[in-house]
Amino acid sequence: RGKRAFIAGIADDNGYGWAIAKSLAAAGAEILVGTWVPALNIFETSLRRGKFDESRVLPDGSLMEIAKVYPLDAVFDSPEDVPEDVKANKRYAGSSKWTVKEVAESVKQDFGTIDILVHSLANGPEVSKPLSETSRKGYLAAISASSYSFISLLRHFLPIINPGGATISLTYIASERIIPGYGGGMSSAKAALESDTKVLAFEAGRKHKVRVNTISAGPLGSRAAKAIGFIDMMINYSLENAPLQKELYAEEVGNVAAFLASPLASAITGATVYVDNGLNAMGVGV
Ligand code: NAI
């Protein structure tokens, strides 16, 4: 039987989530997607109208199929957590069952089990503020959307992940080195995500024989990254200073995710794997 993957955090064909979906699809996996509720409409419309057809092409010439797109807001665990103003919001009222618990239930109902869970989402409303000027609310929102969201996904999906399965998230080196501009508590959120990767690897490994890893990816001009505002600078910095002076392709991150999700990586868990042209290994810029 082929593997089934649920990838949370795809809303266009530019980001790491899309590239991971493609690599998994190329390796024969069935693809389910969780898309942020406010982005759902435009993503589904674009898919339907063929806007992504060119980027759906797999190495064998076929087009990646998405078996189902689920609306998802990973900052809400169950319907009781959703405040009235969000419930009433037009973009949310048009969809249903998008809290993490409900999405896991829907996937279970539709498909039974999955083998691979990918968390490719982050959000920090005050990302452009220095950490020392970040509000409590902004800091907690970054942690909620970017770190706890992974715990929540694991918590609700682990019971339907088959033994031998794998989970992957995306992190950034700002967790361990100073990257001015990655503010609002986003650096803290990534540090939490990496630490949690270890503890969750222990818990998921012992209880479910499921692996937990995170990919520390180099800079990519995704929609989320462009919103931060310094992505071109980070891409140029990497081109100038990394051991490999080449563009970093989303596909390269996708391929490592496919490897980590596969039996080839059956002894790797609790790891932060760098896919960044080696930039993390540099001590000074040259
Ligand atoms: P992206 O914009 O393709 O992906 C982020 C996704 O998160 C979007 O689809 C957005 O709709 C979704 N999202 C935001 N809040 C959400 C919520 N509450 N519930 C559900 N979905 C939500 O951008 P990118 O850059 O590919 O991001 C994917 C992951 O890669 C993130 O964890 C990011 O921090 C990480 N990463 C990105 C780097 C970059 O340079 N682009 C570098 C290192 C890590």
PDB file of N, CA and C and ligand atoms in Angstrom, residues 8-18 34-39 72-76 92 119-123 144-146 149 169-173 182 186 190 193 215-226 228 231 234-235 248, ligand 1:
ATOM      1  N   ALA A   8       0.046  20.159   6.565  1.00  0.00           N
ATOM      2  CA  ALA A   8      -0.620  21.361   7.062  1.00  0.00           C
ATOM      3  C   ALA A   8       0.212  22.572   6.686  1.00  0.00           C
ATOM      4  N   GLY A   9      -0.416  23.560   6.032  1.00  0.00           N
ATOM      5  CA  GLY A   9       0.300  24.796   5.719  1.00  0.00           C
ATOM      6  C   GLY A   9       0.635  24.984   4.250  1.00  0.00           C
ATOM      7  N   ILE A  10      -0.325  24.639   3.394  1.00  0.00           N
ATOM      8  CA  ILE A  10      -0.154  24.942   1.959  1.00  0.00           C
ATOM      9  C   ILE A  10      -1.282  25.884   1.546  1.00  0.00           C
ATOM     10  N   ALA A  11      -0.915  27.024   0.938  1.00  0.00           N
ATOM     11  CA  ALA A  11      -1.957  27.921   0.433  1.00  0.00           C
ATOM     12  C   ALA A  11      -1.596  28.463  -0.952  1.00  0.00           C
ATOM     13  N   ASP A  12      -0.439  28.053  -1.458  1.00  0.00           N
ATOM     14  CA  ASP A  12      -0.053  28.402  -2.831  1.00  0.00           C
ATOM     15  C   ASP A  12       1.058  27.442  -3.264  1.00  0.00           C
ATOM     16  N   ASP A  13       1.645  27.705  -4.435  1.00  0.00           N
ATOM     17  CA  ASP A  13       2.666  26.770  -4.925  1.00  0.00           C
ATOM     18  C   ASP A  13       4.093  27.308  -4.724  1.00  0.00           C
ATOM     19  N   ASN A  14       4.256  28.264  -3.819  1.00  0.00           N
ATOM     20  CA  ASN A  14       5.576  28.874  -3.606  1.00  0.00           C
ATOM     21  C   ASN A  14       6.331  28.370  -2.393  1.00  0.00           C
ATOM     22  N   GLY A  15       5.632  27.846  -1.417  1.00  0.00           N
ATOM     23  CA  GLY A  15       6.258  27.599  -0.110  1.00  0.00           C
ATOM     24  C   GLY A  15       6.866  26.209   0.007  1.00  0.00           C
ATOM     25  N   TYR A  16       7.410  25.954   1.180  1.00  0.00           N
ATOM     26  CA  TYR A  16       8.005  24.648   1.446  1.00  0.00           C
ATOM     27  C   TYR A  16       6.947  23.546   1.478  1.00  0.00           C
ATOM     28  N   GLY A  17       5.761  23.838   1.967  1.00  0.00           N
ATOM     29  CA  GLY A  17       4.714  22.817   2.056  1.00  0.00           C
ATOM     30  C   GLY A  17       4.392  22.215   0.697  1.00  0.00           C
ATOM     31  N   TRP A  18       4.251  23.076  -0.287  1.00  0.00           N
ATOM     32  CA  TRP A  18       3.950  22.622  -1.659  1.00  0.00           C
ATOM     33  C   TRP A  18       5.073  21.725  -2.181  1.00  0.00           C
ATOM     34  N   GLY A  34      -3.904  20.568   4.515  1.00  0.00           N
ATOM     35  CA  GLY A  34      -4.633  21.449   5.431  1.00  0.00           C
ATOM     36  C   GLY A  34      -4.284  22.890   5.073  1.00  0.00           C
ATOM     37  N   THR A  35      -5.290  23.675   4.739  1.00  0.00           N
ATOM     38  CA  THR A  35      -5.062  25.050   4.286  1.00  0.00           C
ATOM     39  C   THR A  35      -5.707  26.037   5.254  1.00  0.00           C
ATOM     40  N   TRP A  36      -4.946  27.064   5.617  1.00  0.00           N
ATOM     41  CA  TRP A  36      -5.435  28.083   6.537  1.00  0.00           C
ATOM     42  C   TRP A  36      -6.770  28.640   6.040  1.00  0.00           C
ATOM     43  N   VAL A  37      -7.757  28.695   6.916  1.00  0.00           N
ATOM     44  CA  VAL A  37      -9.124  29.041   6.513  1.00  0.00           C
ATOM     45  C   VAL A  37      -9.197  30.321   5.664  1.00  0.00           C
ATOM     46  N   PRO A  38      -8.543  31.420   6.086  1.00  0.00           N
ATOM     47  CA  PRO A  38      -8.691  32.642   5.275  1.00  0.00           C
ATOM     48  C   PRO A  38      -8.090  32.522   3.875  1.00  0.00           C
ATOM     49  N   ALA A  39      -7.232  31.533   3.659  1.00  0.00           N
ATOM     50  CA  ALA A  39      -6.588  31.377   2.352  1.00  0.00           C
ATOM     51  C   ALA A  39      -7.247  30.287   1.517  1.00  0.00           C
ATOM     52  N   LEU A  72      -8.224  24.565   7.750  1.00  0.00           N
ATOM     53  CA  LEU A  72      -7.567  24.344   9.045  1.00  0.00           C
ATOM     54  C   LEU A  72      -7.149  25.673   9.638  1.00  0.00           C
ATOM     55  N   ASP A  73      -7.418  25.872  10.913  1.00  0.00           N
ATOM     56  CA  ASP A  73      -6.739  26.953  11.632  1.00  0.00           C
ATOM     57  C   ASP A  73      -6.089  26.340  12.851  1.00  0.00           C
ATOM     58  N   ALA A  74      -4.774  26.237  12.793  1.00  0.00           N
ATOM     59  CA  ALA A  74      -4.021  25.487  13.795  1.00  0.00           C
ATOM     60  C   ALA A  74      -3.833  26.247  15.102  1.00  0.00           C
ATOM     61  N   VAL A  75      -4.419  27.424  15.248  1.00  0.00           N
ATOM     62  CA  VAL A  75      -4.372  28.064  16.572  1.00  0.00           C
ATOM     63  C   VAL A  75      -5.603  27.712  17.412  1.00  0.00           C
ATOM     64  N   PHE A  76      -6.511  26.937  16.840  1.00  0.00           N
ATOM     65  CA  PHE A  76      -7.689  26.514  17.595  1.00  0.00           C
ATOM     66  C   PHE A  76      -7.747  24.988  17.653  1.00  0.00           C
ATOM     67  N   TYR A  92     -14.424  32.742   7.861  1.00  0.00           N
ATOM     68  CA  TYR A  92     -14.474  31.523   8.671  1.00  0.00           C
ATOM     69  C   TYR A  92     -15.853  30.876   8.638  1.00  0.00           C
ATOM     70  N   HIS A 119       4.115  19.593   9.201  1.00  0.00           N
ATOM     71  CA  HIS A 119       3.720  20.906   9.746  1.00  0.00           C
ATOM     72  C   HIS A 119       4.581  21.937   9.035  1.00  0.00           C
ATOM     73  N   SER A 120       3.974  22.695   8.135  1.00  0.00           N
ATOM     74  CA  SER A 120       4.731  23.693   7.376  1.00  0.00           C
ATOM     75  C   SER A 120       4.042  25.036   7.513  1.00  0.00           C
ATOM     76  N   LEU A 121       3.872  25.459   8.770  1.00  0.00           N
ATOM     77  CA  LEU A 121       3.152  26.710   8.993  1.00  0.00           C
ATOM     78  C   LEU A 121       3.755  27.478  10.156  1.00  0.00           C
ATOM     79  N   ALA A 122       3.610  28.769  10.074  1.00  0.00           N
ATOM     80  CA  ALA A 122       4.115  29.660  11.115  1.00  0.00           C
ATOM     81  C   ALA A 122       3.396  30.981  10.979  1.00  0.00           C
ATOM     82  N   ASN A 123       3.301  31.685  12.070  1.00  0.00           N
ATOM     83  CA  ASN A 123       2.709  33.019  12.023  1.00  0.00           C
ATOM     84  C   ASN A 123       3.131  33.802  13.261  1.00  0.00           C
ATOM     85  N   SER A 144       1.892  30.253  19.797  1.00  0.00           N
ATOM     86  CA  SER A 144       0.665  29.485  19.576  1.00  0.00           C
ATOM     87  C   SER A 144       0.584  28.991  18.128  1.00  0.00           C
ATOM     88  N   ALA A 145       0.813  29.901  17.185  1.00  0.00           N
ATOM     89  CA  ALA A 145       0.647  29.543  15.771  1.00  0.00           C
ATOM     90  C   ALA A 145       1.821  28.723  15.246  1.00  0.00           C
ATOM     91  N   SER A 146       3.020  28.940  15.798  1.00  0.00           N
ATOM     92  CA  SER A 146       4.207  28.359  15.178  1.00  0.00           C
ATOM     93  C   SER A 146       4.788  27.178  15.940  1.00  0.00           C
ATOM     94  N   SER A 149       1.030  24.772  17.712  1.00  0.00           N
ATOM     95  CA  SER A 149       0.277  24.187  16.593  1.00  0.00           C
ATOM     96  C   SER A 149       0.829  22.806  16.233  1.00  0.00           C
ATOM     97  N   SER A 169       8.491  18.977  10.814  1.00  0.00           N
ATOM     98  CA  SER A 169       8.147  20.402  10.821  1.00  0.00           C
ATOM     99  C   SER A 169       9.300  21.173  10.189  1.00  0.00           C
ATOM    100  N   LEU A 170       9.086  22.463  10.018  1.00  0.00           N
ATOM    101  CA  LEU A 170      10.092  23.334   9.414  1.00  0.00           C
ATOM    102  C   LEU A 170      10.537  24.369  10.431  1.00  0.00           C
ATOM    103  N   THR A 171      11.862  24.485  10.588  1.00  0.00           N
ATOM    104  CA  THR A 171      12.356  25.487  11.519  1.00  0.00           C
ATOM    105  C   THR A 171      13.381  26.378  10.840  1.00  0.00           C
ATOM    106  N   TYR A 172      13.916  27.317  11.596  1.00  0.00           N
ATOM    107  CA  TYR A 172      14.836  28.303  11.030  1.00  0.00           C
ATOM    108  C   TYR A 172      15.944  28.598  12.033  1.00  0.00           C
ATOM    109  N   ILE A 173      17.145  28.826  11.546  1.00  0.00           N
ATOM    110  CA  ILE A 173      18.330  28.971  12.391  1.00  0.00           C
ATOM    111  C   ILE A 173      18.265  30.153  13.358  1.00  0.00           C
ATOM    112  N   TYR A 182      14.118  38.825  12.478  1.00  0.00           N
ATOM    113  CA  TYR A 182      13.192  37.706  12.706  1.00  0.00           C
ATOM    114  C   TYR A 182      12.650  37.850  14.116  1.00  0.00           C
ATOM    115  N   MET A 186       9.325  35.127  17.046  1.00  0.00           N
ATOM    116  CA  MET A 186       9.448  34.017  16.091  1.00  0.00           C
ATOM    117  C   MET A 186      10.721  33.208  16.331  1.00  0.00           C
ATOM    118  N   LYS A 190      10.681  29.158  17.180  1.00  0.00           N
ATOM    119  CA  LYS A 190      11.460  28.117  16.504  1.00  0.00           C
ATOM    120  C   LYS A 190      12.329  27.353  17.517  1.00  0.00           C
ATOM    121  N   LEU A 193      10.052  24.928  19.062  1.00  0.00           N
ATOM    122  CA  LEU A 193       9.744  23.857  18.102  1.00  0.00           C
ATOM    123  C   LEU A 193      10.876  22.828  18.048  1.00  0.00           C
ATOM    124  N   ILE A 215      13.173  20.119   9.957  1.00  0.00           N
ATOM    125  CA  ILE A 215      14.145  20.560   8.948  1.00  0.00           C
ATOM    126  C   ILE A 215      14.431  22.037   9.172  1.00  0.00           C
ATOM    127  N   SER A 216      15.701  22.376   9.412  1.00  0.00           N
ATOM    128  CA  SER A 216      16.089  23.773   9.513  1.00  0.00           C
ATOM    129  C   SER A 216      16.454  24.239   8.113  1.00  0.00           C
ATOM    130  N   ALA A 217      15.522  24.967   7.516  1.00  0.00           N
ATOM    131  CA  ALA A 217      15.643  25.313   6.094  1.00  0.00           C
ATOM    132  C   ALA A 217      16.291  26.675   5.914  1.00  0.00           C
ATOM    133  N   GLY A 218      17.012  26.813   4.837  1.00  0.00           N
ATOM    134  CA  GLY A 218      17.566  28.111   4.461  1.00  0.00           C
ATOM    135  C   GLY A 218      16.472  29.022   3.922  1.00  0.00           C
ATOM    136  N   PRO A 219      16.845  30.262   3.603  1.00  0.00           N
ATOM    137  CA  PRO A 219      15.846  31.245   3.192  1.00  0.00           C
ATOM    138  C   PRO A 219      15.226  30.967   1.818  1.00  0.00           C
ATOM    139  N   LEU A 220      13.909  31.125   1.745  1.00  0.00           N
ATOM    140  CA  LEU A 220      13.141  30.930   0.504  1.00  0.00           C
ATOM    141  C   LEU A 220      12.139  32.074   0.379  1.00  0.00           C
ATOM    142  N   GLY A 221      11.984  32.600  -0.787  1.00  0.00           N
ATOM    143  CA  GLY A 221      11.056  33.725  -0.997  1.00  0.00           C
ATOM    144  C   GLY A 221       9.605  33.307  -1.062  1.00  0.00           C
ATOM    145  N   SER A 222       9.120  32.658  -0.007  1.00  0.00           N
ATOM    146  CA  SER A 222       7.713  32.235   0.059  1.00  0.00           C
ATOM    147  C   SER A 222       6.836  33.428   0.395  1.00  0.00           C
ATOM    148  N   ARG A 223       5.542  33.193   0.389  1.00  0.00           N
ATOM    149  CA  ARG A 223       4.611  34.257   0.748  1.00  0.00           C
ATOM    150  C   ARG A 223       4.854  34.734   2.185  1.00  0.00           C
ATOM    151  N   ALA A 224       4.992  33.766   3.097  1.00  0.00           N
ATOM    152  CA  ALA A 224       5.207  34.114   4.511  1.00  0.00           C
ATOM    153  C   ALA A 224       6.513  34.882   4.679  1.00  0.00           C
ATOM    154  N   ALA A 225       7.558  34.436   3.983  1.00  0.00           N
ATOM    155  CA  ALA A 225       8.862  35.074   4.135  1.00  0.00           C
ATOM    156  C   ALA A 225       8.844  36.489   3.577  1.00  0.00           C
ATOM    157  N   LYS A 226       8.145  36.696   2.477  1.00  0.00           N
ATOM    158  CA  LYS A 226       8.074  38.043   1.897  1.00  0.00           C
ATOM    159  C   LYS A 226       7.383  38.996   2.848  1.00  0.00           C
ATOM    160  N   ILE A 228       7.692  39.039   5.974  1.00  0.00           N
ATOM    161  CA  ILE A 228       8.626  39.461   7.016  1.00  0.00           C
ATOM    162  C   ILE A 228       9.442  40.663   6.541  1.00  0.00           C
ATOM    163  N   ILE A 231      13.641  38.995   3.355  1.00  0.00           N
ATOM    164  CA  ILE A 231      14.008  37.716   2.750  1.00  0.00           C
ATOM    165  C   ILE A 231      15.046  37.857   1.640  1.00  0.00           C
ATOM    166  N   MET A 234      18.378  38.009   3.155  1.00  0.00           N
ATOM    167  CA  MET A 234      18.833  36.718   3.688  1.00  0.00           C
ATOM    168  C   MET A 234      19.256  35.776   2.557  1.00  0.00           C
ATOM    169  N   ILE A 235      18.556  35.834   1.455  1.00  0.00           N
ATOM    170  CA  ILE A 235      18.915  34.988   0.302  1.00  0.00           C
ATOM    171  C   ILE A 235      20.273  35.430  -0.244  1.00  0.00           C
ATOM    172  N   LEU A 248      18.921  28.183  -3.179  1.00  0.00           N
ATOM    173  CA  LEU A 248      18.325  27.060  -2.451  1.00  0.00           C
ATOM    174  C   LEU A 248      16.931  26.840  -3.017  1.00  0.00           C
TER     175      LEU A 248
HETATM  176  P1  NAI B   1       4.224  29.688   3.287  1.00  0.00           P
HETATM  177  O1  NAI B   1       3.560  30.997   3.249  1.00  0.00           O
HETATM  178  O2  NAI B   1       4.226  28.868   2.036  1.00  0.00           O
HETATM  179  O3  NAI B   1       3.652  28.754   4.428  1.00  0.00           O
HETATM  180  C1  NAI B   1       3.132  29.196   5.644  1.00  0.00           C
HETATM  181  C2  NAI B   1       1.706  28.703   5.699  1.00  0.00           C
HETATM  182  O4  NAI B   1       1.202  28.810   7.014  1.00  0.00           O
HETATM  183  C3  NAI B   1       0.767  29.506   4.810  1.00  0.00           C
HETATM  184  O5  NAI B   1       0.145  28.631   3.878  1.00  0.00           O
HETATM  185  C4  NAI B   1      -0.259  30.059   5.791  1.00  0.00           C
HETATM  186  O6  NAI B   1      -1.537  30.123   5.220  1.00  0.00           O
HETATM  187  C5  NAI B   1      -0.180  29.022   6.894  1.00  0.00           C
HETATM  188  N1  NAI B   1      -0.708  29.435   8.193  1.00  0.00           N
HETATM  189  C6  NAI B   1      -0.425  30.563   8.908  1.00  0.00           C
HETATM  190  N2  NAI B   1      -1.121  30.571  10.056  1.00  0.00           N
HETATM  191  C7  NAI B   1      -1.851  29.418  10.087  1.00  0.00           C
HETATM  192  C8  NAI B   1      -2.778  28.855  11.010  1.00  0.00           C
HETATM  193  N3  NAI B   1      -3.101  29.483  12.143  1.00  0.00           N
HETATM  194  N4  NAI B   1      -3.344  27.668  10.704  1.00  0.00           N
HETATM  195  C9  NAI B   1      -3.027  27.020   9.561  1.00  0.00           C
HETATM  196  N5  NAI B   1      -2.165  27.503   8.656  1.00  0.00           N
HETATM  197  C10 NAI B   1      -1.585  28.698   8.911  1.00  0.00           C
HETATM  198  O7  NAI B   1       5.723  29.990   3.773  1.00  0.00           O
HETATM  199  P2  NAI B   1       6.973  29.073   4.085  1.00  0.00           P
HETATM  200  O8  NAI B   1       8.091  30.030   4.235  1.00  0.00           O
HETATM  201  O9  NAI B   1       7.106  27.984   3.110  1.00  0.00           O
HETATM  202  O10 NAI B   1       6.668  28.482   5.526  1.00  0.00           O
HETATM  203  C11 NAI B   1       6.559  27.112   5.835  1.00  0.00           C
HETATM  204  C12 NAI B   1       7.405  26.784   7.044  1.00  0.00           C
HETATM  205  O11 NAI B   1       8.782  26.923   6.698  1.00  0.00           O
HETATM  206  C13 NAI B   1       7.184  27.705   8.246  1.00  0.00           C
HETATM  207  O12 NAI B   1       7.249  26.955   9.435  1.00  0.00           O
HETATM  208  C14 NAI B   1       8.385  28.637   8.162  1.00  0.00           C
HETATM  209  O13 NAI B   1       8.704  29.220   9.398  1.00  0.00           O
HETATM  210  C15 NAI B   1       9.432  27.655   7.706  1.00  0.00           C
HETATM  211  N6  NAI B   1      10.675  28.239   7.195  1.00  0.00           N
HETATM  212  C16 NAI B   1      10.658  29.140   6.155  1.00  0.00           C
HETATM  213  C17 NAI B   1      11.825  29.712   5.698  1.00  0.00           C
HETATM  214  C18 NAI B   1      11.809  30.679   4.555  1.00  0.00           C
HETATM  215  O14 NAI B   1      12.818  31.352   4.321  1.00  0.00           O
HETATM  216  N7  NAI B   1      10.730  30.807   3.814  1.00  0.00           N
HETATM  217  C19 NAI B   1      13.127  29.372   6.300  1.00  0.00           C
HETATM  218  C20 NAI B   1      13.053  28.381   7.356  1.00  0.00           C
HETATM  219  C21 NAI B   1      11.862  27.864   7.783  1.00  0.00           C
END
